[in-house]
Amino acid sequence: LLRGDSIVNIKGRELSVFATIKRTDLLSGHGDHQDLIDYVMAIPNSSLRSVFLVHGERENMNALKTSLKEQNISVAIPKKGMVFEL
């Protein structure tokens, strides 16, 4: 995806890619609550549509979701099998 491929193969299925994937080295995988809020708040509002929290302890993800929603940011904590249209 980082190479910009227009088609990827997942479990034997060829799927079209309709996303632009960006990479950043600006965020530690072990950022704390405030680090994550600061990171999200640094993204221009015009390019931020939703935040998906997919890794972490449930209590911590719920706290982060609450903090981001207070900043009027759409946040989801998806359950396995949920589908979102982007």
Tab-separated table of C-alpha atoms in Angstrom:
chain	number	residue	atom	x	y	z
A	1	LEU	CA	0.000	0.000	0.000
A	2	LEU	CA	2.839	2.412	0.746
A	3	ARG	CA	4.164	1.863	-2.802
A	4	GLY	CA	0.880	3.202	-4.172
A	5	ASP	CA	-0.318	-0.072	-5.702
A	6	SER	CA	-3.795	0.224	-7.203
A	7	ILE	CA	-4.619	-3.457	-6.552
A	8	VAL	CA	-3.743	-5.627	-3.548
A	9	ASN	CA	-4.167	-9.347	-2.965
A	10	ILE	CA	-5.744	-10.274	0.364
A	11	LYS	CA	-6.421	-13.950	1.076
A	12	GLY	CA	-6.423	-14.725	-2.642
A	13	ARG	CA	-8.798	-11.901	-3.600
A	14	GLU	CA	-7.642	-9.023	-5.765
A	15	LEU	CA	-9.034	-5.784	-4.377
A	16	SER	CA	-8.863	-2.264	-5.768
A	17	VAL	CA	-7.275	0.363	-3.547
A	18	PHE	CA	-9.170	3.642	-3.249
A	19	ALA	CA	-7.019	5.167	-0.512
A	20	THR	CA	-3.855	7.179	-0.293
A	21	ILE	CA	-1.607	5.720	2.382
A	22	LYS	CA	0.814	7.981	4.228
A	23	ARG	CA	3.591	7.025	6.617
A	24	THR	CA	4.852	8.995	9.580
A	25	ASP	CA	7.703	8.499	11.994
A	26	LEU	CA	6.423	11.292	14.235
A	27	LEU	CA	4.435	9.129	16.633
A	28	SER	CA	5.652	6.494	19.022
A	29	GLY	CA	3.628	3.312	19.210
A	30	HIS	CA	3.708	3.876	22.959
A	31	GLY	CA	2.392	7.418	23.116
A	32	ASP	CA	0.325	8.294	26.154
A	33	HIS	CA	-3.189	9.756	26.176
A	34	GLN	CA	-2.058	13.364	25.727
A	35	ASP	CA	0.507	12.442	23.032
A	36	LEU	CA	-2.271	10.832	20.987
A	37	ILE	CA	-4.624	13.792	21.428
A	38	ASP	CA	-1.854	16.221	20.431
A	39	TYR	CA	-1.081	14.133	17.353
A	40	VAL	CA	-4.713	14.049	16.202
A	41	MET	CA	-5.218	17.756	16.922
A	42	ALA	CA	-2.211	18.585	14.717
A	43	ILE	CA	-4.025	17.143	11.664
A	44	PRO	CA	-5.799	19.844	9.633
A	45	ASN	CA	-9.578	19.591	10.190
A	46	SER	CA	-10.237	19.569	6.463
A	47	SER	CA	-8.427	16.248	6.036
A	48	LEU	CA	-9.607	14.504	9.224
A	49	ARG	CA	-12.879	12.635	8.828
A	50	SER	CA	-12.796	9.936	11.487
A	51	VAL	CA	-10.509	8.288	13.997
A	52	PHE	CA	-10.670	4.519	14.467
A	53	LEU	CA	-9.272	3.160	17.729
A	54	VAL	CA	-8.327	-0.459	17.096
A	55	HIS	CA	-5.599	-1.339	19.582
A	56	GLY	CA	-5.376	-0.905	23.320
A	57	GLU	CA	-7.140	-1.626	26.555
A	58	ARG	CA	-10.883	-0.982	26.335
A	59	GLU	CA	-10.909	1.468	29.260
A	60	ASN	CA	-8.084	3.529	27.745
A	61	MET	CA	-9.661	3.538	24.287
A	62	ASN	CA	-12.968	4.719	25.770
A	63	ALA	CA	-11.181	7.546	27.607
A	64	LEU	CA	-9.390	8.604	24.415
A	65	LYS	CA	-12.655	8.426	22.476
A	66	THR	CA	-14.310	10.718	25.029
A	67	SER	CA	-11.447	13.229	24.879
A	68	LEU	CA	-11.462	13.330	21.077
A	69	LYS	CA	-15.257	13.657	20.898
A	70	GLU	CA	-14.955	16.695	23.199
A	71	GLN	CA	-12.900	18.211	20.353
A	72	ASN	CA	-15.755	17.438	17.889
A	73	ILE	CA	-13.845	14.578	16.269
A	74	SER	CA	-15.742	11.537	15.000
A	75	VAL	CA	-14.378	8.456	16.782
A	76	ALA	CA	-15.216	4.765	16.474
A	77	ILE	CA	-14.030	1.693	18.341
A	78	PRO	CA	-14.936	-0.978	15.780
A	79	LYS	CA	-15.860	-4.495	16.747
A	80	LYS	CA	-14.691	-7.449	14.649
A	81	GLY	CA	-16.605	-7.644	11.389
A	82	MET	CA	-17.939	-4.081	11.449
A	83	VAL	CA	-17.894	-2.268	8.111
A	84	PHE	CA	-17.425	1.466	7.611
A	85	GLU	CA	-17.824	3.429	4.403
A	86	LEU	CA	-15.005	5.928	4.078
